[in-house]
mmCIF file of C-alpha atoms in Angstrom:
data_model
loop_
_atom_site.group_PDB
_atom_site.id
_atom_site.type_symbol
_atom_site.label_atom_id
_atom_site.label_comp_id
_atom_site.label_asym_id
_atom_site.label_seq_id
_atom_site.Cartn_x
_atom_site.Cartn_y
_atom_site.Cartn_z
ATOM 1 C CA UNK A 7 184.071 107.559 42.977
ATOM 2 C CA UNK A 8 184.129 104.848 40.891
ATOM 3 C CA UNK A 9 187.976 104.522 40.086
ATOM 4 C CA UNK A 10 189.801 101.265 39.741
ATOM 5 C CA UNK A 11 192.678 103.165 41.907
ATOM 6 C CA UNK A 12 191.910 104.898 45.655
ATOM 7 C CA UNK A 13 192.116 108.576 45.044
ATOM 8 C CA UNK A 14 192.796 111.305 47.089
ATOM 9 C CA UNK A 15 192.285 115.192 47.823
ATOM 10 C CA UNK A 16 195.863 116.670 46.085
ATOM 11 C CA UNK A 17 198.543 117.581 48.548
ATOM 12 C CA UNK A 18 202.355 118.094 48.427
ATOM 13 C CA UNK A 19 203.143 114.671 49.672
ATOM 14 C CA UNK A 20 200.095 113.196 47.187
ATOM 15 C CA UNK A 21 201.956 114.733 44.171
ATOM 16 C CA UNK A 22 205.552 113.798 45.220
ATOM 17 C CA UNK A 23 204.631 110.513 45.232
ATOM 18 C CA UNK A 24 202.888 110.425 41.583
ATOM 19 C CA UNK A 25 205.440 112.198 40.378
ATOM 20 C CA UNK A 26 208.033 109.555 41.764
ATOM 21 C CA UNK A 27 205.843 106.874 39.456
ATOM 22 C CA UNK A 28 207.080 109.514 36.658
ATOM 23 C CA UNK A 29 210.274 108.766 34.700
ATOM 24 C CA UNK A 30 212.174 111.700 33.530
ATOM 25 C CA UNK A 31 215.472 113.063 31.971
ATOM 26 C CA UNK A 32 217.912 114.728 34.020
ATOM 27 C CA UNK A 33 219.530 118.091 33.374
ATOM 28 C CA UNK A 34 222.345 120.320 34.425
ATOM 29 C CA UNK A 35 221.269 124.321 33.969
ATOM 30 C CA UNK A 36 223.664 126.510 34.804
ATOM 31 C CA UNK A 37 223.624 130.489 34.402
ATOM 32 C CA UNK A 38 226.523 133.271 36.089
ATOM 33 C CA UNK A 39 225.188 135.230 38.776
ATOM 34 C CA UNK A 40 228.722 136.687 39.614
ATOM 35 C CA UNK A 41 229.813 133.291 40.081
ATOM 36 C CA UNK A 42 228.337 130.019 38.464
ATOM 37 C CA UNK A 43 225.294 128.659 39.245
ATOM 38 C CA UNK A 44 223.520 125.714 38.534
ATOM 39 C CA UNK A 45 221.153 122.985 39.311
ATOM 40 C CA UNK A 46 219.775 119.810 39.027
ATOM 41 C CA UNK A 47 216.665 119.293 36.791
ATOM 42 C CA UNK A 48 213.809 117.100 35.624
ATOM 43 C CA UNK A 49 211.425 119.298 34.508
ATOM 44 C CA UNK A 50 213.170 120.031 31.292
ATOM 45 C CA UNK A 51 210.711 119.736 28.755
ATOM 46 C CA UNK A 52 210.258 121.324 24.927
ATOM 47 C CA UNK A 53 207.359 123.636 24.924
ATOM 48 C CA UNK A 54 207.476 124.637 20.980
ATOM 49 C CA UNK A 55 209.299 123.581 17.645
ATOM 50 C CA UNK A 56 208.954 126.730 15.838
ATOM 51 C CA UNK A 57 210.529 128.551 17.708
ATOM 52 C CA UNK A 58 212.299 125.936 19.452
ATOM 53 C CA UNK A 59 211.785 126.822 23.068
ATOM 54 C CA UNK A 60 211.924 124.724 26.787
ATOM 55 C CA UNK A 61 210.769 125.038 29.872
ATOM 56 C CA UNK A 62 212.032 124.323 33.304
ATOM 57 C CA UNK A 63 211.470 125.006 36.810
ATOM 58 C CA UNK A 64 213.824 126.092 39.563
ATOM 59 C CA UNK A 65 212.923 125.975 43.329
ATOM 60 C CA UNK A 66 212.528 129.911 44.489
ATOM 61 C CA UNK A 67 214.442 130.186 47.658
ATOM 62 C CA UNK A 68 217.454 128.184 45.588
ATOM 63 C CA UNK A 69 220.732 129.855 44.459
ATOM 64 C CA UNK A 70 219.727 129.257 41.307
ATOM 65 C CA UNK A 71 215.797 130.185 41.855
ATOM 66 C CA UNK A 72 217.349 133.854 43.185
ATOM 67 C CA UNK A 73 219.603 134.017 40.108
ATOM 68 C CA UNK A 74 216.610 132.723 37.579
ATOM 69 C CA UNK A 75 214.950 135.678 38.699
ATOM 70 C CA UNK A 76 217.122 137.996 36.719
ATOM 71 C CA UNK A 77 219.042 135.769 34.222
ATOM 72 C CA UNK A 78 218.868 136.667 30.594
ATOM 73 C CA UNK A 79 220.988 133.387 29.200
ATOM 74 C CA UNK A 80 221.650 129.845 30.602
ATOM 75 C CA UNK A 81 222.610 126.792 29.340
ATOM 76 C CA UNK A 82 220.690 123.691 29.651
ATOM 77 C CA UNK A 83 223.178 120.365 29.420
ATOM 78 C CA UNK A 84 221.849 117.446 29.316
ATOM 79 C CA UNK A 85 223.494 114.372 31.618
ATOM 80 C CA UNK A 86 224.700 110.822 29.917
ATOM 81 C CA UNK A 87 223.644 107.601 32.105
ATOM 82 C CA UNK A 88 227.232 107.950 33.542
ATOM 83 C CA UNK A 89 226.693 111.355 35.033
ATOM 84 C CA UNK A 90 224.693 110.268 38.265
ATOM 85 C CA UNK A 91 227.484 111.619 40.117
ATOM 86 C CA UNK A 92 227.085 115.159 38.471
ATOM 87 C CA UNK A 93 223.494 115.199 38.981
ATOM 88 C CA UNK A 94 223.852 114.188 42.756
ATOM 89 C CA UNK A 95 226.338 117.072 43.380
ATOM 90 C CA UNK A 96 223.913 119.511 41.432
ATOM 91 C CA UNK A 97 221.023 118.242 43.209
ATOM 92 C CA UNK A 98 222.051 119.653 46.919
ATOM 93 C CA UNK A 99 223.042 123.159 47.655
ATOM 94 C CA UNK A 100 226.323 124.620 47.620
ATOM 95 C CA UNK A 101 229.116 126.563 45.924
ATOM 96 C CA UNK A 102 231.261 123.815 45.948
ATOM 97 C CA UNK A 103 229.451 121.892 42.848
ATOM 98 C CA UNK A 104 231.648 123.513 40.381
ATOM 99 C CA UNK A 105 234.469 121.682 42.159
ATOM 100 C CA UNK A 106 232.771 118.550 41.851
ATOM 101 C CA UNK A 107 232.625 115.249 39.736
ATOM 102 C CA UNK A 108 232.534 117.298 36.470
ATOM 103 C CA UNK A 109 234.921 119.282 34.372
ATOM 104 C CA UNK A 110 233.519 123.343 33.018
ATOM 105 C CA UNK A 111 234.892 125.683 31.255
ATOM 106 C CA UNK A 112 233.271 129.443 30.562
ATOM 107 C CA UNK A 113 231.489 129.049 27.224
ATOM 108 C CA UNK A 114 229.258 130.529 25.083
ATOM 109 C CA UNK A 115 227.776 133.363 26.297
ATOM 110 C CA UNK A 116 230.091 133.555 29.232
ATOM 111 C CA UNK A 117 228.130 130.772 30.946
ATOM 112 C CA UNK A 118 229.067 127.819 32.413
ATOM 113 C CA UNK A 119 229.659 125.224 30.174
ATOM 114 C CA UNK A 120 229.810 121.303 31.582
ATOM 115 C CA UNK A 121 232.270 118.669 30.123
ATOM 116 C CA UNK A 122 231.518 115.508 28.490
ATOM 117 C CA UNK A 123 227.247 115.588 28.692
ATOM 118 C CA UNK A 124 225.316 113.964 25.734
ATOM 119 C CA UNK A 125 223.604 117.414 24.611
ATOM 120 C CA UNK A 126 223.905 121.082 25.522
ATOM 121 C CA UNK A 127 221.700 124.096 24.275
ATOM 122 C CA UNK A 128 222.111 127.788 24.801
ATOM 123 C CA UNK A 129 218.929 129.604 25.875
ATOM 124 C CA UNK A 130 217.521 132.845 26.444
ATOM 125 C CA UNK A 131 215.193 133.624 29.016
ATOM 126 C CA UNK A 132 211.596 134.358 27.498
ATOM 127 C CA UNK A 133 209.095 134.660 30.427
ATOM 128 C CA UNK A 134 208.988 133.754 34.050
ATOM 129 C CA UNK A 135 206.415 132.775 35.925
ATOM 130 C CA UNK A 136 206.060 131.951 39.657
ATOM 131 C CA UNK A 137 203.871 129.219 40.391
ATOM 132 C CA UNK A 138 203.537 128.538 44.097
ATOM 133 C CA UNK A 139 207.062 127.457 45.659
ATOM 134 C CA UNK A 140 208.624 127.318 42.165
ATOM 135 C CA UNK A 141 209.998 129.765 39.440
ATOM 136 C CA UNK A 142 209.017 128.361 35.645
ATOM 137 C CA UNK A 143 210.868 129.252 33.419
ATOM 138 C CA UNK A 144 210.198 129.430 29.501
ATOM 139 C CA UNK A 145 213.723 130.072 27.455
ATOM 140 C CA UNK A 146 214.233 130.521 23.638
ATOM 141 C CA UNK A 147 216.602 128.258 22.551
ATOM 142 C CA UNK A 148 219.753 130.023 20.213
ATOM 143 C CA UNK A 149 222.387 127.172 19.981
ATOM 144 C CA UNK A 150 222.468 123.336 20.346
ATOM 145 C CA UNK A 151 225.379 120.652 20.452
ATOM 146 C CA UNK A 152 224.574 117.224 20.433
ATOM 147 C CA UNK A 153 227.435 114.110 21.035
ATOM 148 C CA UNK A 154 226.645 111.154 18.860
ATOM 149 C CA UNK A 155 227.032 108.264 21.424
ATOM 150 C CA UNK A 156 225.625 107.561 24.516
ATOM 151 C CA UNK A 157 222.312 107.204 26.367
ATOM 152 C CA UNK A 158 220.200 109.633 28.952
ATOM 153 C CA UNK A 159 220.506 109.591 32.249
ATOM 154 C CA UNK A 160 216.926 108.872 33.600
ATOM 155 C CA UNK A 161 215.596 109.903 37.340
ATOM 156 C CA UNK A 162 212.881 107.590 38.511
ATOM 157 C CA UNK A 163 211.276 106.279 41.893
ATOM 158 C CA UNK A 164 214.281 108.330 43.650
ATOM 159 C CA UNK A 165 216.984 106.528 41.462
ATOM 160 C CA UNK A 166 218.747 106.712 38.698
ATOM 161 C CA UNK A 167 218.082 104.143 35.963
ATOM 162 C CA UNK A 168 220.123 103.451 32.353
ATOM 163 C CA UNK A 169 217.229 103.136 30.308
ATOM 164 C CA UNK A 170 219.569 102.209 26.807
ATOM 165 C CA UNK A 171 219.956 98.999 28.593
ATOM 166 C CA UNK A 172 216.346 98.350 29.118
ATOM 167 C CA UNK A 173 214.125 96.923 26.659
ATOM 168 C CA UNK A 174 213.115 99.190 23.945
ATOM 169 C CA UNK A 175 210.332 98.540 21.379
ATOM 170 C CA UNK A 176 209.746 100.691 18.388
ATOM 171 C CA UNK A 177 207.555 103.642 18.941
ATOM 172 C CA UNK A 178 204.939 105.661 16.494
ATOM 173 C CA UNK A 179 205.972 108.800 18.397
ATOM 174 C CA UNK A 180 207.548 111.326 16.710
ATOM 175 C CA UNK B 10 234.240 128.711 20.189
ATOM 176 C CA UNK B 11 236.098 126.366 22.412
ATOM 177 C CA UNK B 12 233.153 123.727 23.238
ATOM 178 C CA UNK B 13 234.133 120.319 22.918
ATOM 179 C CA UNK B 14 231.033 119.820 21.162
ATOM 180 C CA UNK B 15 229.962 121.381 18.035
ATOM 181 C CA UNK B 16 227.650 123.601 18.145
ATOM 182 C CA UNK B 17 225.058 125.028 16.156
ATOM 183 C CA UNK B 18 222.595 127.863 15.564
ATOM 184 C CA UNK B 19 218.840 126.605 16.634
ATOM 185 C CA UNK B 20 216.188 125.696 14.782
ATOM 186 C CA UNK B 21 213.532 123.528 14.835
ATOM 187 C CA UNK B 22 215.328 119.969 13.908
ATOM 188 C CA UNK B 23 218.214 121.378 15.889
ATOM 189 C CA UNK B 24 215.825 121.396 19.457
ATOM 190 C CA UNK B 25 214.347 117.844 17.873
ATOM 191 C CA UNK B 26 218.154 116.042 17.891
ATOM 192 C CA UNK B 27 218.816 117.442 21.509
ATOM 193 C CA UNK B 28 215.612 116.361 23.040
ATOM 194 C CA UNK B 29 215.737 112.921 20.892
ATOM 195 C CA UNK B 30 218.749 112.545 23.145
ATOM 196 C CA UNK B 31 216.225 113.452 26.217
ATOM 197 C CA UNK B 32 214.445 110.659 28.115
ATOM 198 C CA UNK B 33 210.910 111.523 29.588
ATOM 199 C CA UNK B 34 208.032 109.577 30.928
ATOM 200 C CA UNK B 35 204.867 109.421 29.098
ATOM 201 C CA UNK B 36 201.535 110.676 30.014
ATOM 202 C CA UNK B 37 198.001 110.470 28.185
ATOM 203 C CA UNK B 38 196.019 113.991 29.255
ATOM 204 C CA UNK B 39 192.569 113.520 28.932
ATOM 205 C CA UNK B 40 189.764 116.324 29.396
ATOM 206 C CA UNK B 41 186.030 116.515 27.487
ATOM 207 C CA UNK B 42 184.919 119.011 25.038
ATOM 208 C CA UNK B 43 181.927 117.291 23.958
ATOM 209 C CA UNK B 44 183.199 113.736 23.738
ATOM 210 C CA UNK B 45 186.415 112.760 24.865
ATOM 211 C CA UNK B 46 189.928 114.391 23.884
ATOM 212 C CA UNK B 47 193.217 112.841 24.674
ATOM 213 C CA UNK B 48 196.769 113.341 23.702
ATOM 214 C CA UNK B 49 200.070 111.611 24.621
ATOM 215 C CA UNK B 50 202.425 114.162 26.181
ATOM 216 C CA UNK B 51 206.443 113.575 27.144
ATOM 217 C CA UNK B 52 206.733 117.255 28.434
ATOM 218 C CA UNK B 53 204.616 116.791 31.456
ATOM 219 C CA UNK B 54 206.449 117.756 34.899
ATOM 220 C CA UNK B 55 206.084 118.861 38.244
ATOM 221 C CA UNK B 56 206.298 122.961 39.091
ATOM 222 C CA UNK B 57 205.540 123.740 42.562
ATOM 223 C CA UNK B 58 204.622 121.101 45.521
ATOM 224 C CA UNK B 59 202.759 123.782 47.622
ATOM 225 C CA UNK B 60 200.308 124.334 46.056
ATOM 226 C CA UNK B 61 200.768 120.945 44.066
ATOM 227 C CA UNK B 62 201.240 122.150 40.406
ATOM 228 C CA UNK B 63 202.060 120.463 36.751
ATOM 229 C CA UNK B 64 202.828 121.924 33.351
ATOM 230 C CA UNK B 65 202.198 119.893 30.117
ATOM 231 C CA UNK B 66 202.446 121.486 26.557
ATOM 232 C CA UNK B 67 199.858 120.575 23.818
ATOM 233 C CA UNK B 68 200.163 121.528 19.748
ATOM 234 C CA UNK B 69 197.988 124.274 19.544
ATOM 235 C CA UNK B 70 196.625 123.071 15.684
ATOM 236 C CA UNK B 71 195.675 119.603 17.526
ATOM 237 C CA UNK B 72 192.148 118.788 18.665
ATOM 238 C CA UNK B 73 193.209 118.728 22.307
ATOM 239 C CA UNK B 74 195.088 122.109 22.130
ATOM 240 C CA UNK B 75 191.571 123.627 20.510
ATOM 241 C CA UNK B 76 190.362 121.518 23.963
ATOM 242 C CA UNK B 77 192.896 123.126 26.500
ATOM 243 C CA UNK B 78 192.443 126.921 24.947
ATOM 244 C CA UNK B 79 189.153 126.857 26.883
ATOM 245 C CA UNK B 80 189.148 123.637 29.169
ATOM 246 C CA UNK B 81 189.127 124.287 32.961
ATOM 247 C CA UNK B 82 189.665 120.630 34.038
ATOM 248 C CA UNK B 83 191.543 117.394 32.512
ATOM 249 C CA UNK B 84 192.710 113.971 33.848
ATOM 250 C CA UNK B 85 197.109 113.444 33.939
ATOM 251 C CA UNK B 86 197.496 109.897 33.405
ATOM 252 C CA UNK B 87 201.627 108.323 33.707
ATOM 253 C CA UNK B 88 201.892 105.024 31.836
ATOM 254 C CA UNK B 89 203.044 102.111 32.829
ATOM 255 C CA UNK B 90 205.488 99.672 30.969
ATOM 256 C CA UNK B 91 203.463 97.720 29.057
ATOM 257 C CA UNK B 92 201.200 100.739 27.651
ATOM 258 C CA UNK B 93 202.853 101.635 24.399
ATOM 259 C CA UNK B 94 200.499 100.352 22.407
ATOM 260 C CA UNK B 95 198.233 102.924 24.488
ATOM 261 C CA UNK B 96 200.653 105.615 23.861
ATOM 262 C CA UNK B 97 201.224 105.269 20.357
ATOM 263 C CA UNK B 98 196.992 105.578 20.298
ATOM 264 C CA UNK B 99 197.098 108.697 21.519
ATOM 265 C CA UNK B 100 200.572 110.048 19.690
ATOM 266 C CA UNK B 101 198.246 110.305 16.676
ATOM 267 C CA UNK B 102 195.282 112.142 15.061
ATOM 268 C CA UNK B 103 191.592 111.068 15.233
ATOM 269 C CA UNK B 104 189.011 109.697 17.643
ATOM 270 C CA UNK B 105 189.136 106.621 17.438
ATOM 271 C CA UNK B 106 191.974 106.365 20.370
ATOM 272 C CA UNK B 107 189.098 106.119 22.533
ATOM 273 C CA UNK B 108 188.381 102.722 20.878
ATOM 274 C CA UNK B 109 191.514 101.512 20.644
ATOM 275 C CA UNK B 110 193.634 99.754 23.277
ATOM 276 C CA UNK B 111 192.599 101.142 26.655
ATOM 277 C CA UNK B 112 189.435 101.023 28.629
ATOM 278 C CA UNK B 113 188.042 103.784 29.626
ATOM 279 C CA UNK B 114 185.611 105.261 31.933
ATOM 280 C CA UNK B 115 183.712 108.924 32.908
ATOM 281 C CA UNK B 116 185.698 109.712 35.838
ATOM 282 C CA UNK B 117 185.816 112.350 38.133
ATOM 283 C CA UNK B 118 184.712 116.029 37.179
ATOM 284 C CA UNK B 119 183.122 114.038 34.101
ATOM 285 C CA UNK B 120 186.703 113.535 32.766
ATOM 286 C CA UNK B 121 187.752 110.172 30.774
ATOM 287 C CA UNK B 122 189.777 108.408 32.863
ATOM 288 C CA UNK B 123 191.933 105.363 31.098
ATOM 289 C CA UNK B 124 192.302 102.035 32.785
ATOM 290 C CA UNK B 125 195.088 100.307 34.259
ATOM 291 C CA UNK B 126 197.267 103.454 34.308
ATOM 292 C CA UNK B 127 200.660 103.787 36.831
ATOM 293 C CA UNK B 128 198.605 106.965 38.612
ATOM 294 C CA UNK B 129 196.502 109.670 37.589
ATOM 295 C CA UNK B 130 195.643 113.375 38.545
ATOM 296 C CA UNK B 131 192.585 115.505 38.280
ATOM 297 C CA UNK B 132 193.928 119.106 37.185
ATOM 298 C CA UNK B 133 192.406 122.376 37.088
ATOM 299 C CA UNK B 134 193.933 125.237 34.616
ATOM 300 C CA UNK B 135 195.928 127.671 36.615
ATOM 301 C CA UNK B 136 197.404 129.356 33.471
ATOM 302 C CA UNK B 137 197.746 129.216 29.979
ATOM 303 C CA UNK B 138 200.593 130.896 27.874
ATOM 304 C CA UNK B 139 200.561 130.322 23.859
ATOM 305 C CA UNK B 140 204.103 129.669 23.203
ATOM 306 C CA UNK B 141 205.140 128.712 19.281
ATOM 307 C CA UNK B 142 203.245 126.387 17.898
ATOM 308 C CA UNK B 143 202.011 125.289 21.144
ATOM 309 C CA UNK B 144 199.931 126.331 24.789
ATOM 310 C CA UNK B 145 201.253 125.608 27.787
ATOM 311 C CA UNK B 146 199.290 124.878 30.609
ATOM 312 C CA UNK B 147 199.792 124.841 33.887
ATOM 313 C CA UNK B 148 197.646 123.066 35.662
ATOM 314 C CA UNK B 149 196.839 122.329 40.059
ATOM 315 C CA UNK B 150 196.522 119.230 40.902
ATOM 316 C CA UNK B 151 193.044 118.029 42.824
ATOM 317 C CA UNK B 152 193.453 114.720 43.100
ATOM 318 C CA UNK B 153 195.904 112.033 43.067
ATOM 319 C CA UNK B 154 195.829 108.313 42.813
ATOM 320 C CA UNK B 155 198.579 105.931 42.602
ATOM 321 C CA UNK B 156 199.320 101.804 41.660
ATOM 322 C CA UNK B 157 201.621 100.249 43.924
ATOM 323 C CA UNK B 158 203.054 98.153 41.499
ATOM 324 C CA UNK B 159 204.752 98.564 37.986
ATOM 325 C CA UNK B 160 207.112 100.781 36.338
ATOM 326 C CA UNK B 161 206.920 103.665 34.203
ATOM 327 C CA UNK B 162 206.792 103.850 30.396
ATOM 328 C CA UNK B 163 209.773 105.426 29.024
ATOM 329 C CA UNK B 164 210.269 107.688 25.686
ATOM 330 C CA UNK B 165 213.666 107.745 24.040
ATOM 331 C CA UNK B 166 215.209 108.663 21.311
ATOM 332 C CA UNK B 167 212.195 107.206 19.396
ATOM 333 C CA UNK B 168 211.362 104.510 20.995
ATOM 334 C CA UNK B 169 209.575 103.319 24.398
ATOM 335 C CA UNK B 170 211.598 102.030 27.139
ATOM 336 C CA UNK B 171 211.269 100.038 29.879
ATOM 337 C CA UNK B 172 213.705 101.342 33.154
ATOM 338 C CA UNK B 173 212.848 99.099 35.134
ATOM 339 C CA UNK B 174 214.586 96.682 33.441
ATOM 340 C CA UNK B 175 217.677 98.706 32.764
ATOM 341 C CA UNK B 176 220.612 99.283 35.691
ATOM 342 C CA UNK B 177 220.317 101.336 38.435
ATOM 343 C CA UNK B 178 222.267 103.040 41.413
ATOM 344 C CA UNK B 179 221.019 105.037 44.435
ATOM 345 C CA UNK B 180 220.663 108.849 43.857
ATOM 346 C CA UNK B 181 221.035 111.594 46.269
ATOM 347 C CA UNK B 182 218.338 113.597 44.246
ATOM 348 C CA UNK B 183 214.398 114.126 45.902
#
């Protein structure tokens, strides 16, 4: 093959390690499953405008993979540049997350609902899908809050970066 | 309700502002239906690692979501840092991205495959699910190949980033 870069057959290891070239967003989802639940994400991603709908995916032999199975509702928070610590104590297993780094209070819905993140939405579980090792999940979106300050957190080469004090250039992008 | 954000029914502007707030790498998809069709995606992200597995979502009224509804194969592609003038090529309408800032080449499976890229992956439809106003695909992965060097073009809020010049801290996460 005739590439300018070496390529190789796909395996896990081959796609962990494109996919740690890949910059993304991180999220908190949570859901109740008797107790909270939640998890660490960055595979949030908006699937449609109209209607507004996201997708994620949750690891199947998680807490919150078991409780994705049946959820109807979560809510999908997503972390300031501030928040690493939240998203580290998300990221491993454990009940002992809700007494982390954060602050939550039961909101809307009766889910868990995380203090001081730069944008929250409410969604509603509209298929499911398992795809190898991995639950995806596609939600409706029904409610959104958005803070007015404050920039992403952003997971990246197995760190987290604060991209609002990178350089930025103006983009055609909608 | 008690949030100490407000909040707000959805709707399409509504999902906009949250994921405006969102950070996400960027990614030209590439696949051939007759000539070459490309689009810039931010929802790309990894679903299962065994078997390796992506999602991406493409406007189904655009030329490459009339591609995906039938396409069997495509080329990923992550930018790197200094390929927003490649992005904002493909962000738009029209074939004449293929002349435009990039080189290009027939690559593997007969796929356009961009130049100079931070890593790329040959796909293969798995499944497709109309969702809104767009499809999303999800996709295994065949083939990987990554750059050593360089960082990862970054969308914000509107504009491109560049993390690698921003602050960062170790993370716990995978």
């Amino acid at each position: 093959m005739s590439s300018p870069l070496a390529a190789e057959a796909a395996h896990p290891e081959g796609l962990r390690a494109v996919m740690r070239r890949h910059a993304a967003g991180v999220a908190v989802i949570t859901t109740r499953d008797g107790g909270p639940v939640g998890f660490c994400a960055t595979s949030l991603a908006s699937v449609s405008l109209e209607p507004p709908t996201v997708s994620f995916g949750v690891a199947l032999g998680s807490t919150s993979g078991r409780a994705w199975r049946g959820a109807a509702h979560g809510i999908v928070h997503l972390l300031r540049s501030d928040q690493a610590a939240v998203a580290s104590a998300f990221a491993v297993s454990g009940p002992e997350k809700f007494a982390g780094p954060v602050g939550w209070r039961w909101g809307p819905g009766g889910l868990p609902l995380l203090d001081g993140v730069l944008a929250w939405m409410l969604v509603s579980t509209r298929t499911r899908l398992v795809v190898g090792d991995h639950l995806l999940v596609v939600a409706d979106v029904r409610e959104t809050a958005v803070e007015p300050g404050g920039g992403p957190l952003v997971h990246h080469d197995g760190r987290f970066l604060t991209p609002d004090q990178g350089s930025t250039r103006p983009a055609r992008m909608a």
